[in-house]
Coordinates of C-alpha atoms in Angstrom, one line a residue:
M1 CA 3.9 -8.5 64.3
N2 CA 1.5 -6.9 66.8
D3 CA -1.3 -4.5 66.0
K4 CA 0.7 -1.4 67.0
T5 CA 3.6 -2.3 64.7
F6 CA 1.2 -3.1 61.9
A7 CA -0.6 0.2 62.4
E8 CA 2.7 2.1 62.3
L9 CA 3.6 0.3 59.1
L10 CA 0.3 1.2 57.5
D11 CA 0.7 4.8 58.6
H12 CA 4.3 4.9 57.2
I13 CA 3.1 3.5 53.8
K14 CA 0.2 6.0 53.8
K15 CA 2.6 8.9 54.3
V16 CA 4.9 7.6 51.6
M17 CA 2.0 7.1 49.1
N18 CA 0.6 10.6 50.0
F19 CA 3.9 12.3 49.5
V20 CA 3.3 15.2 47.1
V21 CA 5.6 15.1 44.1
F22 CA 4.4 18.4 42.7
D23 CA 1.4 20.7 43.1
V24 CA -0.3 22.3 40.0
Q25 CA -2.7 25.0 41.1
G26 CA -4.2 22.9 43.9
S27 CA -4.0 19.6 42.0
K28 CA -1.6 17.4 44.0
F29 CA 0.4 14.7 42.3
T30 CA 1.3 12.0 44.8
L31 CA 2.9 8.6 44.6
L32 CA -0.6 7.1 45.1
T33 CA -1.8 9.2 42.2
L34 CA 1.0 7.9 40.1
L35 CA 0.2 4.3 41.0
Y36 CA -3.5 4.9 40.2
L37 CA -2.6 6.4 36.8
V38 CA -0.4 3.5 35.9
V39 CA -3.0 0.9 36.9
A40 CA -5.9 2.7 35.3
T41 CA -3.9 3.2 32.0
V42 CA -3.0 -0.5 31.8
L43 CA -6.7 -1.4 32.4
L44 CA -7.8 1.2 29.9
F45 CA -5.6 -0.3 27.2
Y46 CA -6.6 -3.9 28.1
I47 CA -10.4 -3.1 28.1
T48 CA -10.1 -1.1 24.9
K49 CA -8.2 -3.9 23.1
R50 CA -10.7 -6.6 24.3
F51 CA -13.8 -4.4 23.4
T52 CA -12.5 -3.5 19.9
R53 CA -11.6 -7.1 19.2
F54 CA -15.1 -8.2 20.3
L55 CA -16.6 -5.4 18.2
D56 CA -14.7 -6.5 15.1
S57 CA -15.2 -10.3 15.4
K58 CA -18.7 -10.6 16.9
I59 CA -20.7 -7.5 16.0
L60 CA -19.3 -5.9 12.9
F61 CA -18.2 -9.2 11.3
N62 CA -21.8 -10.3 11.0
K63 CA -23.0 -7.0 9.6
I64 CA -20.0 -5.7 7.5
T65 CA -18.1 -8.2 5.4
E66 CA -15.7 -5.7 3.9
T67 CA -12.4 -5.8 5.9
G68 CA -11.4 -2.2 5.3
T69 CA -14.7 -0.8 6.5
R70 CA -14.5 -2.8 9.7
A71 CA -10.9 -1.8 10.3
A72 CA -11.7 1.9 9.9
I73 CA -14.6 1.7 12.4
V74 CA -12.6 -0.3 14.9
S75 CA -9.7 2.2 14.7
I76 CA -12.0 5.2 15.2
V77 CA -13.7 3.5 18.2
R78 CA -10.4 2.6 19.7
Y79 CA -9.0 6.1 19.6
M80 CA -12.3 7.6 20.9
L81 CA -12.3 5.2 23.8
L82 CA -8.7 6.0 24.6
L83 CA -9.3 9.7 24.5
F84 CA -12.4 9.7 26.7
G85 CA -10.8 7.1 28.9
F86 CA -7.7 9.3 29.6
L87 CA -10.0 12.3 30.3
F88 CA -11.9 10.2 32.8
I89 CA -8.8 8.9 34.5
F90 CA -7.3 12.3 35.0
K91 CA -10.6 13.7 36.2
S92 CA -11.1 10.9 38.7
A93 CA -7.6 11.3 39.9
G94 CA -8.5 14.8 41.1
F95 CA -6.8 16.8 38.4
D96 CA -8.4 19.9 37.1
L97 CA -7.7 19.8 33.4
G98 CA -7.9 23.6 33.2
A99 CA -4.9 23.7 35.5
F100 CA -2.8 22.1 32.7
S101 CA -3.6 24.9 30.2
W102 CA 0.1 25.9 30.4
L103 CA 1.2 22.4 29.6
L104 CA -1.2 22.3 26.6
G105 CA 0.1 25.6 25.4
A106 CA 3.7 24.4 25.7
L107 CA 2.7 21.2 23.9
G108 CA 1.1 23.3 21.1
V109 CA 4.3 25.2 20.7
G110 CA 6.2 21.9 20.5
L111 CA 3.9 20.6 17.9
G112 CA 4.3 23.7 15.9
F113 CA 8.1 23.5 15.8
G114 CA 9.5 20.1 16.6
L115 CA 6.5 17.7 15.9
Q116 CA 5.3 19.0 12.6
N117 CA 5.8 15.7 10.8
I118 CA 4.1 13.7 13.6
T119 CA 1.2 16.1 13.7
N120 CA 0.9 16.0 9.9
N121 CA 0.9 12.2 9.9
F122 CA -1.6 12.1 12.7
V123 CA -4.1 14.4 11.0
S124 CA -3.5 12.5 7.7
G125 CA -4.4 9.3 9.5
I126 CA -7.7 10.7 10.7
I127 CA -8.4 11.9 7.1
I128 CA -7.6 8.4 5.8
L129 CA -9.9 6.7 8.3
F130 CA -12.8 9.0 7.6
E131 CA -12.5 9.6 3.8
R132 CA -11.0 6.1 3.2
P133 CA -9.0 6.8 0.0
I134 CA -7.2 3.6 0.9
K135 CA -8.3 0.7 3.2
I136 CA -7.0 -2.6 4.4
G137 CA -6.8 -5.1 1.6
D138 CA -6.3 -2.5 -1.2
R139 CA -3.6 -3.0 -3.8
I140 CA -1.9 0.4 -4.0
Q141 CA 1.2 2.1 -5.3
V142 CA 2.6 5.3 -3.8
G143 CA 5.9 6.5 -5.2
D144 CA 8.1 3.5 -5.7
V145 CA 6.2 1.4 -3.2
S146 CA 3.7 -1.1 -4.5
G147 CA 1.8 -3.7 -2.4
D148 CA -1.2 -4.6 -0.2
V149 CA -2.4 -2.5 2.7
V150 CA -2.4 -4.6 5.8
A151 CA -2.6 -2.0 8.6
I152 CA -3.6 1.6 9.0
S153 CA -2.6 3.5 12.2
M154 CA -2.8 7.1 13.2
R155 CA 0.8 7.8 12.2
S156 CA 1.6 5.3 9.4
T157 CA 0.3 2.6 7.1
T158 CA 1.9 -0.8 6.6
I159 CA 2.2 -2.1 3.1
V160 CA 3.4 -5.7 2.2
T161 CA 5.0 -6.1 -1.2
N162 CA 5.0 -9.2 -3.4
D163 CA 8.4 -10.1 -1.8
N164 CA 6.7 -10.3 1.6
I165 CA 8.5 -7.2 2.8
S166 CA 6.6 -4.8 5.1
I167 CA 7.1 -1.1 4.3
I168 CA 6.0 1.5 6.8
V169 CA 4.7 4.6 4.9
P170 CA 3.9 7.8 6.7
N171 CA 0.2 8.7 6.3
S172 CA 1.0 12.2 4.9
K173 CA 2.3 10.4 1.7
F174 CA -1.2 9.3 0.9
I175 CA -2.6 12.8 1.3
N176 CA 0.2 14.9 -0.4
D177 CA 1.3 12.5 -3.1
N178 CA -0.4 10.7 -6.0
V179 CA -1.6 7.3 -5.0
T180 CA -2.7 4.5 -7.4
N181 CA -5.3 2.4 -5.8
W182 CA -5.9 -0.7 -8.0
S183 CA -8.9 -1.9 -5.9
H184 CA -10.5 1.3 -4.8
T185 CA -14.0 0.4 -6.0
D186 CA -13.5 -3.3 -6.6
R187 CA -10.7 -5.8 -7.2
K188 CA -11.3 -6.1 -10.9
V189 CA -8.5 -4.6 -13.1
R190 CA -7.5 -4.6 -16.7
F191 CA -4.1 -5.5 -18.1
H192 CA -2.6 -4.9 -21.5
Y193 CA -0.1 -7.4 -23.1
P194 CA 1.6 -6.7 -26.4
I195 CA 1.9 -9.4 -29.1
S196 CA 3.7 -9.2 -32.4
V197 CA 3.8 -11.6 -35.5
A198 CA 5.4 -11.5 -38.9
Y199 CA 3.7 -9.6 -41.8
K200 CA 2.9 -12.8 -43.6
E201 CA 0.5 -14.1 -40.9
N202 CA -3.3 -13.8 -41.0
P203 CA -4.6 -11.4 -38.3
E204 CA -7.9 -13.3 -38.0
K205 CA -6.0 -16.5 -37.3
I206 CA -3.9 -14.7 -34.7
R207 CA -7.0 -13.3 -33.0
S208 CA -8.7 -16.7 -32.9
I209 CA -5.7 -18.4 -31.3
V210 CA -5.0 -15.6 -28.7
L211 CA -8.6 -15.2 -27.6
Q212 CA -9.0 -19.0 -27.2
I213 CA -6.0 -19.0 -24.9
A214 CA -7.3 -16.1 -22.9
N215 CA -10.8 -17.5 -22.5
Q216 CA -9.4 -20.9 -21.3
H217 CA -7.3 -19.3 -18.6
N218 CA -8.9 -19.6 -15.1
G219 CA -7.5 -16.2 -13.9
I220 CA -9.1 -14.2 -16.7
L221 CA -12.7 -13.0 -16.3
K222 CA -15.2 -14.0 -18.9
E223 CA -17.1 -10.7 -18.4
P224 CA -15.8 -8.2 -19.6
A225 CA -14.6 -10.6 -22.3
P226 CA -10.9 -10.6 -23.4
L227 CA -10.2 -8.5 -26.5
L228 CA -7.3 -8.5 -29.0
L229 CA -6.7 -5.1 -30.6
F230 CA -4.8 -4.7 -33.9
T231 CA -2.7 -1.7 -32.9
E232 CA -0.4 -0.9 -35.8
Y233 CA 1.7 -2.0 -38.7
G234 CA 5.1 -1.9 -37.3
D235 CA 8.5 -1.7 -39.0
N236 CA 9.0 -5.4 -39.0
S237 CA 5.7 -6.9 -37.6
L238 CA 2.0 -6.7 -37.1
N239 CA 1.4 -5.5 -33.6
F240 CA -1.5 -6.5 -31.4
E241 CA -2.5 -5.8 -27.8
L242 CA -4.3 -8.4 -25.6
V243 CA -6.7 -6.8 -23.2
V244 CA -7.9 -8.9 -20.3
W245 CA -9.8 -8.4 -17.0
T246 CA -8.8 -10.2 -13.8
S247 CA -9.5 -10.1 -10.1
N248 CA -7.2 -13.0 -9.1
F249 CA -3.9 -11.6 -10.5
I250 CA -4.2 -8.0 -9.3
Q251 CA -1.2 -8.6 -7.0
K252 CA 0.9 -10.4 -9.7
P253 CA 0.3 -9.1 -13.2
A254 CA 3.7 -10.4 -14.3
I255 CA 2.7 -14.0 -13.4
L256 CA -0.4 -13.8 -15.5
K257 CA 1.6 -12.3 -18.4
S258 CA 4.2 -15.1 -18.1
E259 CA 1.5 -17.9 -18.1
L260 CA -0.2 -16.5 -21.2
Y261 CA 3.1 -16.0 -23.0
Y262 CA 4.2 -19.6 -22.3
I263 CA 0.9 -21.0 -23.6
L264 CA 1.0 -18.6 -26.6
F265 CA 4.6 -19.7 -27.5
K266 CA 3.5 -23.4 -27.6
R267 CA 0.5 -22.6 -29.8
I268 CA 2.5 -20.4 -32.1
E269 CA 5.1 -23.2 -32.6
K270 CA 2.3 -25.7 -33.2
N271 CA 0.6 -23.6 -35.9
N272 CA 3.9 -22.6 -37.6
I273 CA 3.4 -18.9 -36.9
E274 CA 6.5 -16.8 -37.6
I275 CA 7.8 -14.5 -34.9
P276 CA 9.0 -11.2 -36.3
Y277 CA 12.6 -10.3 -36.5
P278 CA 14.3 -7.0 -37.6
Q279 CA 14.7 -6.7 -41.3
R280 CA 17.3 -4.5 -43.0
D281 CA 17.7 -3.8 -46.7
I282 CA 21.4 -3.5 -47.7
H283 CA 22.2 -1.7 -51.0
I284 CA 25.7 -2.3 -52.5
R285 CA 27.0 0.0 -55.0
S286 CA 29.3 -1.5 -57.7
G287 CA 32.3 0.3 -59.2
L288 CA 35.3 2.1 -57.8
H289 CA 36.0 5.7 -58.3
L290 CA 39.7 6.4 -58.9
H291 CA 41.1 9.8 -58.3
E292 CA 44.3 10.8 -60.0
Q293 CA 46.7 12.7 -57.9
K294 CA 48.8 15.3 -59.7
Q295 CA 52.5 14.6 -59.2
P296 CA 54.8 17.4 -58.5
E297 CA 57.0 18.4 -61.5
T298 CA 60.7 17.9 -61.2
A299 CA 63.1 20.6 -62.3
K300 CA 64.7 20.0 -65.7
E301 CA 68.4 20.4 -66.1

């Protein structure tokens, strides 16, 4: 290929790349502009991802140990970088952002009608990141969904249940509905477990056995100390309530209850403690009431 042919090829490529796709009030959108936008956008996402990862693992990790706080800061920084990055890309591509006012107006109308839920979830995500009613690592319950928060994005929040099922919940649910956050301030929670014995048993003996079991369990905190409340005289039993604090079993209260009940059953059997059962008093009345029936009179001849 000689120099003339190469020059003609370059000139042809230049004409193709400078072909104007459309013109918005003096801002020309060419194929070269499209290529620039694509490459710049890819680089923006790559640089943002690397920078936020470095920010989380190298800078914030040494200063902020709480995972949820770091995740909130990283998310805010990521979206700020993307926002200003896109503004810089379009500005450097030669676009006058004021020329797109009509597009922004049309987009606003679309948001008002067809994208209400997306806008609601987006704004709710910003509120969650700044107010932080929930954060990554929290144990929460919203509606019928209960699990650990593993990710918070601008549109939705990912919750993983005890069955290792990921549930994507729209952010607006956390703003509009009641949310139970088991670890909002710390991961220390209190559980209540009912216990019943027969009337003939000594309550002090029951308290000694139950509290000994609770204090020996590794998953139960020593402070605040476990407590056994004598709640009521039931129809067939003496009813108690074991109150324990834990930070290890916040995700699996049923497991802690099961372990305590297994140990308690063995201890009850060993100490010959009677488990209550329904009692009924049956009253039998003796005698039989006979009722005479009047026979119809027959006609005499």
